[in-house]
Coordinates of C-alpha atoms in Angstrom, one line a residue:
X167 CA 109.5 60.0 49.4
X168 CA 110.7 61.0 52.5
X169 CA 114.1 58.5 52.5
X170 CA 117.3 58.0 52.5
X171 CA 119.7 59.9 49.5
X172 CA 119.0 57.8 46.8
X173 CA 122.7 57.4 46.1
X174 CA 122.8 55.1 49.4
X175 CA 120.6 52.5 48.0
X176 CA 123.0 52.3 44.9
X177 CA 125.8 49.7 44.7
X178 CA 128.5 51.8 43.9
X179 CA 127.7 53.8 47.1
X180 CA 130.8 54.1 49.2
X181 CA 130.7 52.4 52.8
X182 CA 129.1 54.3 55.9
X183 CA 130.7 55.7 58.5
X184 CA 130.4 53.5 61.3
X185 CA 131.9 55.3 63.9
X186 CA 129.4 57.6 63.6
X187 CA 126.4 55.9 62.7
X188 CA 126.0 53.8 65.6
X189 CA 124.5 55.5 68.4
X190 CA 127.6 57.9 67.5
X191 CA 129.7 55.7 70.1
X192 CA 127.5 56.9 73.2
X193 CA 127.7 54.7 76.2
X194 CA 126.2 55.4 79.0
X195 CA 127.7 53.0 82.8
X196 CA 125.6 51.7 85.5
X197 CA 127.3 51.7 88.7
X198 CA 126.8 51.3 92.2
X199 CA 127.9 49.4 95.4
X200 CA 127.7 45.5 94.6
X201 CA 124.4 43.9 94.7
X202 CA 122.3 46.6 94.2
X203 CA 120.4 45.4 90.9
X204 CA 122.6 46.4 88.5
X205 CA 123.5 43.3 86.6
X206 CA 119.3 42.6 86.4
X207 CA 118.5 45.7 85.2
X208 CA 121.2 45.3 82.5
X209 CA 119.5 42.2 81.6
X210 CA 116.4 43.8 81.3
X211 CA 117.3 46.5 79.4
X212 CA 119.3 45.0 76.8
X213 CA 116.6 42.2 77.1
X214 CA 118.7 39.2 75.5
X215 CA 122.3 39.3 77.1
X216 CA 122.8 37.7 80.4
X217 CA 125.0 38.8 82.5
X218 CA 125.3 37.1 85.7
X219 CA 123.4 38.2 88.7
X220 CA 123.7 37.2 91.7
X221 CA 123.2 37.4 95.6
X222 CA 126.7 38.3 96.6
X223 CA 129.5 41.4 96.1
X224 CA 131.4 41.3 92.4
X225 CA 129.6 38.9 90.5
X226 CA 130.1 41.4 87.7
X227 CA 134.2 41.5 87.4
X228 CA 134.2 42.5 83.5
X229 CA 131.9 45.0 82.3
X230 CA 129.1 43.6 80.2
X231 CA 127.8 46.0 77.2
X232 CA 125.1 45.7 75.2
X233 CA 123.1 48.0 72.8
X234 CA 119.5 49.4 74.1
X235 CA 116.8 50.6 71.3
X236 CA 115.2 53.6 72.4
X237 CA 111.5 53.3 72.6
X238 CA 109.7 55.7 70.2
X239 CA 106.8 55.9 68.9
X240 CA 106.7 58.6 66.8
X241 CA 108.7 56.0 64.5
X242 CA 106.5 53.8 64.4
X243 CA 103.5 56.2 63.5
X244 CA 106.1 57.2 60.5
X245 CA 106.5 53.3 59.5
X246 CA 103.0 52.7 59.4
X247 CA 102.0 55.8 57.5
X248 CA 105.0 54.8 55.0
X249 CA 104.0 51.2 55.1
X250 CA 107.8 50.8 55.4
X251 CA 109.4 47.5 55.0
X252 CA 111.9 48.0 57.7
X253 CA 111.9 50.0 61.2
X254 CA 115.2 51.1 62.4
X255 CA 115.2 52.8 65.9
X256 CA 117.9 54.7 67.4
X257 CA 119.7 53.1 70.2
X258 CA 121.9 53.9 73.5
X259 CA 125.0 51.5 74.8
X260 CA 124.4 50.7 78.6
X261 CA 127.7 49.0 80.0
X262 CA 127.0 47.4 83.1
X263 CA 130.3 48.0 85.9
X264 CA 131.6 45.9 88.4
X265 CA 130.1 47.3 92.5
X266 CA 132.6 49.9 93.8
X267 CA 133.5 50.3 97.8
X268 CA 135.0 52.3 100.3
X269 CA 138.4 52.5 98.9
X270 CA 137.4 51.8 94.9
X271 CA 140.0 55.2 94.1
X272 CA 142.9 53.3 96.1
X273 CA 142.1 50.1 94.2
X274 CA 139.7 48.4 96.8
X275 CA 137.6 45.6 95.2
X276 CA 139.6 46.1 92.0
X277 CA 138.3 49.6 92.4
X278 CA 141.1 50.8 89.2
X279 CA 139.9 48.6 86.8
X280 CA 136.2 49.4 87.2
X281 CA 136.9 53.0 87.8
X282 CA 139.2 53.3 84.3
X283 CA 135.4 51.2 82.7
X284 CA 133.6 54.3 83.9
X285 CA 136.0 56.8 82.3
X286 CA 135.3 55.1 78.9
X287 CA 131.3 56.6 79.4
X288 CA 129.6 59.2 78.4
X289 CA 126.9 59.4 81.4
X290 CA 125.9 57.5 84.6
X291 CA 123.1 55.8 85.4
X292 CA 123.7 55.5 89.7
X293 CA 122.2 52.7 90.7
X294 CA 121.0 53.1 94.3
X295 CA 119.3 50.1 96.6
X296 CA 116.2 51.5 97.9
X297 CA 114.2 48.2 99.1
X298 CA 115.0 46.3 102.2
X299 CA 114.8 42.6 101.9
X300 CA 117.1 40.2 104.3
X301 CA 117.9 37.9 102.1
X302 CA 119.8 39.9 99.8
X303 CA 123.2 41.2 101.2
X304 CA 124.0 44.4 101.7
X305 CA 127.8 44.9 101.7
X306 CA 127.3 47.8 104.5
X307 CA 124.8 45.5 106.2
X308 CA 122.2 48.1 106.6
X309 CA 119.7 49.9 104.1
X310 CA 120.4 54.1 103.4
X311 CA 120.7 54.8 100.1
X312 CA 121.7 58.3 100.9
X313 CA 125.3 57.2 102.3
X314 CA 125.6 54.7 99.2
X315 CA 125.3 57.7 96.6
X316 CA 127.7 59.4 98.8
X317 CA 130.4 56.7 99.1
X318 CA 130.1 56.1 95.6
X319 CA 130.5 59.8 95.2
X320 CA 133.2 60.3 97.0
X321 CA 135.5 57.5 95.3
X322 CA 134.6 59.0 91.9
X323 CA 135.8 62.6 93.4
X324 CA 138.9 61.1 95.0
X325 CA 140.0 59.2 92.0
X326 CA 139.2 62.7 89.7
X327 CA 141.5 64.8 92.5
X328 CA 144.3 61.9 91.8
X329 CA 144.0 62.9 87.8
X330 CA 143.6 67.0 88.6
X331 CA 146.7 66.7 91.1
X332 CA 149.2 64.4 88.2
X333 CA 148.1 66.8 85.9
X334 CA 149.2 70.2 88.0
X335 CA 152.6 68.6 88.1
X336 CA 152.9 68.4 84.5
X337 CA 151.3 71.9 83.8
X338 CA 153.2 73.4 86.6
X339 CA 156.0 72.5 84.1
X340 CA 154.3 72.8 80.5
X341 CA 153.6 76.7 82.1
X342 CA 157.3 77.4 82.6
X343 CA 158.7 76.1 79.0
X344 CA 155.1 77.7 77.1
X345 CA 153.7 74.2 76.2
X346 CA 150.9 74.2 78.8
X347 CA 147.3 74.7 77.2
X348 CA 145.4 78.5 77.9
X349 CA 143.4 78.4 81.2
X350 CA 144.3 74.8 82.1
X351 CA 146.2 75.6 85.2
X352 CA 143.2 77.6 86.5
X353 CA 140.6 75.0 85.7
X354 CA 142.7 72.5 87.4
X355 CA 143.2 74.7 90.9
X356 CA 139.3 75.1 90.6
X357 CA 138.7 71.5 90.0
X358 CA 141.2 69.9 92.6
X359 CA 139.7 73.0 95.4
X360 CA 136.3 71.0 94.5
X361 CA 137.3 67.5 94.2
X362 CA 139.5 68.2 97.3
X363 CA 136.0 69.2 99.7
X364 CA 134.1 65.9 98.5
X365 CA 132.3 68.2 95.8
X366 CA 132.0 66.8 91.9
X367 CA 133.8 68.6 88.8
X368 CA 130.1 69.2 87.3
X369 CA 129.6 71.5 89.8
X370 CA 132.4 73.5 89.2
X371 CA 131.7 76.4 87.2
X372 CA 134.4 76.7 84.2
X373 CA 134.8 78.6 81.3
X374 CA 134.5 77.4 77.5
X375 CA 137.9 77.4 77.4
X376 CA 138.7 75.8 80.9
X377 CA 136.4 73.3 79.9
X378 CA 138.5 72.2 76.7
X379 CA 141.6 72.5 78.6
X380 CA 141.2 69.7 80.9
X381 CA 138.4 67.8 78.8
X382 CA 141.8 65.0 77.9
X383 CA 141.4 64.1 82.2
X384 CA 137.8 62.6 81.1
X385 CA 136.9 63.1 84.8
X386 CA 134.7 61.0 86.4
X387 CA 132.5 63.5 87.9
X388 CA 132.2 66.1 85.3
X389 CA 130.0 63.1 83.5
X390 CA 126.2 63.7 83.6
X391 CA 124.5 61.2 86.2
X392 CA 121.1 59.9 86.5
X393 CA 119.9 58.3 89.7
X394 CA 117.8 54.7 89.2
X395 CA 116.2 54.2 92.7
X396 CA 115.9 50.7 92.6
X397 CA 112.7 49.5 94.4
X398 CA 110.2 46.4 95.2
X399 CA 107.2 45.9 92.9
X400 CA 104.9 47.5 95.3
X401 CA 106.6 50.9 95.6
X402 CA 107.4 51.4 91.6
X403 CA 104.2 53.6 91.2
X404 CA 104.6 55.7 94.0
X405 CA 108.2 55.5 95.4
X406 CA 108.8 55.2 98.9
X407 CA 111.2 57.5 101.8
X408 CA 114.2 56.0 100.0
X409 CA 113.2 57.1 97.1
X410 CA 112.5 60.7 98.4
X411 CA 115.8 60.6 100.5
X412 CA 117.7 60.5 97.2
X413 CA 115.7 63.0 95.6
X414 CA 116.6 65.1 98.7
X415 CA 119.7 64.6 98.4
X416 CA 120.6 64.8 94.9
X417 CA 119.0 68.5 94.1
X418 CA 117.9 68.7 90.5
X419 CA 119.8 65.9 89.3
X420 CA 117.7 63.1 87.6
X421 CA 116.2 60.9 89.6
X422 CA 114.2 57.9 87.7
X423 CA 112.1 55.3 89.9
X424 CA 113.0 51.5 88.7
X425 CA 112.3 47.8 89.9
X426 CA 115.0 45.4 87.8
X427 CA 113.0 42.4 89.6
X428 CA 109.8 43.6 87.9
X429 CA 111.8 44.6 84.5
X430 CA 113.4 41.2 84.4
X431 CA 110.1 39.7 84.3
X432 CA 108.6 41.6 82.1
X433 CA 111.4 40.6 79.1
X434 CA 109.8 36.9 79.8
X435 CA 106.2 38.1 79.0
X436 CA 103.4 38.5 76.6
X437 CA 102.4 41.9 75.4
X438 CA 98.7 40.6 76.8
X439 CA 100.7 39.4 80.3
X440 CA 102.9 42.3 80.2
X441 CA 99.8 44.8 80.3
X442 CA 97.9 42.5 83.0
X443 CA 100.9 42.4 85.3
X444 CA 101.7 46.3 84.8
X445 CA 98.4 47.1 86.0
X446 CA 98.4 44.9 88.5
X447 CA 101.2 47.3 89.9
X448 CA 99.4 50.6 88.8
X449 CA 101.8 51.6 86.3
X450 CA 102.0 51.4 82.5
X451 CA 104.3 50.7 80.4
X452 CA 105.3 53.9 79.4
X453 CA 105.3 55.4 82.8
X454 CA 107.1 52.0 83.6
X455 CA 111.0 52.5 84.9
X456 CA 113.1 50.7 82.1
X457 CA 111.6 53.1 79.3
X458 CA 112.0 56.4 81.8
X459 CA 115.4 55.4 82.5
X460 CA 116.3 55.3 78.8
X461 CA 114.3 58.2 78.3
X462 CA 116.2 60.1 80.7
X463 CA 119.6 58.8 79.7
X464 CA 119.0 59.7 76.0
X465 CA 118.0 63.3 77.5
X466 CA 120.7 63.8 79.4
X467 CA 123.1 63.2 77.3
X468 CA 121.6 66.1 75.4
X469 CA 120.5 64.3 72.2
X470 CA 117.8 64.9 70.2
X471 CA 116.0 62.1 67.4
X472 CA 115.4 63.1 63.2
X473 CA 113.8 60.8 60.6
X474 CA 114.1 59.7 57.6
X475 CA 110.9 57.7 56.4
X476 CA 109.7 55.9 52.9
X477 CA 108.7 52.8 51.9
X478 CA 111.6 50.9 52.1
X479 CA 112.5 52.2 55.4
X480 CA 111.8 54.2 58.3
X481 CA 114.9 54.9 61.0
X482 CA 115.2 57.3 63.8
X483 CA 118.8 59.2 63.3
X484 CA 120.7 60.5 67.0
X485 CA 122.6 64.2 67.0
X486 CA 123.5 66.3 69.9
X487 CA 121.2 69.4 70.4
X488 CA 121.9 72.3 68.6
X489 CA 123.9 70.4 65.3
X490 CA 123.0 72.1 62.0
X491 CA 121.8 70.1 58.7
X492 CA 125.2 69.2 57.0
X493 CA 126.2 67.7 60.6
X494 CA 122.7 65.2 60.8
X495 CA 123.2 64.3 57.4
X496 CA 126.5 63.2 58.5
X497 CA 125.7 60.9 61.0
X498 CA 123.9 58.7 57.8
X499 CA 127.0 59.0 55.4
X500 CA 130.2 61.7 55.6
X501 CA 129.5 62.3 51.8
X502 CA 125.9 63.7 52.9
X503 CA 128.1 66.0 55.0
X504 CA 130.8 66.6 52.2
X505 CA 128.3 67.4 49.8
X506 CA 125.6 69.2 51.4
X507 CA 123.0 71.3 49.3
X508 CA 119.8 71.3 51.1
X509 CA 117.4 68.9 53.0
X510 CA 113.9 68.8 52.9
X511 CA 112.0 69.0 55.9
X512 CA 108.8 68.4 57.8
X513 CA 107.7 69.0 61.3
X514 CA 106.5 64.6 62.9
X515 CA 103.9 66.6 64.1
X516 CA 103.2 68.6 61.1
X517 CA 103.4 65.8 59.0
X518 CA 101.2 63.6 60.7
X519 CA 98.6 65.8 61.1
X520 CA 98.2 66.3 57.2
X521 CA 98.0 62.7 56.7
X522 CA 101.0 61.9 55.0
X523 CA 104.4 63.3 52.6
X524 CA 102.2 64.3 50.1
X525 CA 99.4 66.6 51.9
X526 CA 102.1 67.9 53.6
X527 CA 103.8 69.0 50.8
X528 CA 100.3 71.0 49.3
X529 CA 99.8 72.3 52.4
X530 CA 103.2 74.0 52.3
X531 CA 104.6 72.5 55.7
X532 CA 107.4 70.7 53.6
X533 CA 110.5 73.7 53.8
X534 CA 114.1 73.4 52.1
X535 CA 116.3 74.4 54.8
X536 CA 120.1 75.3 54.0
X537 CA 123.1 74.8 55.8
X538 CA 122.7 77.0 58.5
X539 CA 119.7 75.2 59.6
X540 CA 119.4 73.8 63.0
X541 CA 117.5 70.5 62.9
X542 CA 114.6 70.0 65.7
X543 CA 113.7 66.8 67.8
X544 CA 111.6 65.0 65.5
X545 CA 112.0 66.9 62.3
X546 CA 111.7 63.9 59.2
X547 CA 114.2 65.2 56.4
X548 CA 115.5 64.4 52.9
X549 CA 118.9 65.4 52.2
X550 CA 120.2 66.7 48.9
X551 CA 123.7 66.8 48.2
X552 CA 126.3 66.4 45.8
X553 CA 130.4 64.7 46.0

């Protein structure tokens, strides 16, 4: 079967690598100016952890965190084909960050703290007002979600140019006694020329080895961002001109259409209630925001999903894009790693399409790939290996 090493399932297995099995330590912030929906959406996304929400600036003071399964169906197909006992999906950890203001990068509206809460993430989900309704406040007292992104953008870039400029100092001295890193003083005069117009650090073009040199500043901006346009119920299907402002505005960047009112009711409802009211609003649950936004997040962060599948169980594994076989089996156990000899592997598409482990091994989609394989979104493997 398709499954975990059978040494796992053995008692004298050693202990698995935490670190690295869940989610690999991924998190991914929501920020924003206060009261834009962030806190709600949290609670919709993590679905059972409340944080507080509520209609006034910094109800949020310490960032909540909770862990978000990502939605895939592929796995389930696998589990049923199986008849698995257990489903495992992969997941993503959403930390939802106090509001920032004008003034967050000089410690306005305890704009340190929250800033040094970003730092600790991988991505951004920017959460951006885009309904108008009077009786929630608005801490600039007007609606334009295209001068929000850009106040919270500029706070990130001025807090970055404090980081670049303390650094210079220092390298301007490492340089002159031979400790400074290769190519870090140019990365940092690109970086703080950038940061210093209002640009962000991920549009600075650096090399490999700029990039390594300052990757200890964990810059704010040089994280990947996605934009949630948060809208009312009626525009979720279609958007609205705040919704194409921000795409405007942001480029290419990622721009995901979401309503955290709608999203928080949906946690409270019936798969039968949950398909009524989604239709209701012309969207389904797939095309629906809070699965998009994950969607997008997992993307962005350049991940990819493997299987393993059997009876016993059926879980969806995360890697970065690109990572070869030893390195996948490693996110399951460091001795799959360690001990590498081969992993058997099927296409989700191929295998489904033959019916199940068996037919797909007779009709030779089954391969044994070595260790200079490079595992593909949705390949379902079987590692061999021996410590």
């Amino acid at each position: 079967m398709l499954a975990l090493a059978r040494a796992l399932q053995r008692s004298t297995a050693p202990r698995l690598n935490r670190r690295r099995v869940i989610s690999m330590g991924l998190k991914t912030g929501i920020v924003g100016l206060p009261n834009v929906g962030k806190s709600t959406l949290f609670n919709a996304l993590t679905g059972d952890i409340n944080a507080e929400a509520a209609n006034y600036p910094f109800c949020t003071i310490e960032p909540n965190v909770g862990v978000v399964s990502v939605p895939d169906e592929r796995l389930a197909k696998l589990s049923v084909i199986n008849k698995s006992v257990k489903t495992v999906a992969t997941s993503l950890e959403f930390v939802d960050i106090a509001g920032l203001v004008k003034g967050a990068s000089k410690g306005e509206g305890l704009g340190n703290q929250f800033l040094a809460n970003i730092r600790e993430c991988d991505a951004i989900v920017h959460m951006v007002r885009c309904f108008e309704n009077p009786d929630v406040i608005h801490v600039e007292n007007s609606i334009d979600p295209v001068r929000d992104v850009e106040v919270i953008e500029l706070e990130l870039a001025l807090s970055d140019l404090q980081q670049v400029e303390k650094r210079m100092e220092r390298a301007g001295k490492d340089k002159k006694t031979g400790k400074a890193p290769p190519d870090e003083l140019e990365a940092l005069m690109k970086l703080q020329s950038a940061l210093d117009e209002g640009q962000q650090a991920r549009d600075v073009t650096l090399t490999e080895k700029e990039l390594e040199a300052v990757q200890g500043l964990n810059l704010l901006t040089i994280k990947p961002v996605i934009y949630a346009c948060n809208v009312a119920d009626e525009d979720l299907a279609e958007g609205n001109a705040f919704v194409d402002a921000v795409k405007k505005h942001c480029g290419d960047a990622s721009v995901v259409v979401v309503s955290a009112q709608v999203e928080s009711e949906l946690v409270s409802l019936d798969a039968a209630d949950r398909d009524e009211f989604l239709d209701a609003l012309g969207v389904t649950l797939e095309g629906c925001g809070l699965r998009a936004l994950v969607r997008t997040a997992y993307d962005t962060l350049g991940l990819i999903t493997y299987y393993t599948s059997g009876p016993t169980e059926s879980r969806a594994w995360t890697i970065r894009e690109g990572w070869l076989a030893p390195q996948a089996a490693g996110v399951i156990h460091g001795d799959f790693e360690r001990g590498f000899i081969k992993a058997e592997t099927v296409g989700y598409d191929a295998l489904v399409g033959a019916g199940d482990e068996k037919a797909a091994k007779e009709a030779g989609l089954m391969k044994s790939e070595g260790k200079e394989y490079v595992v593909k979104d949705g390949d379902v493997m079987l590692f061999r290996f021996n410590v």
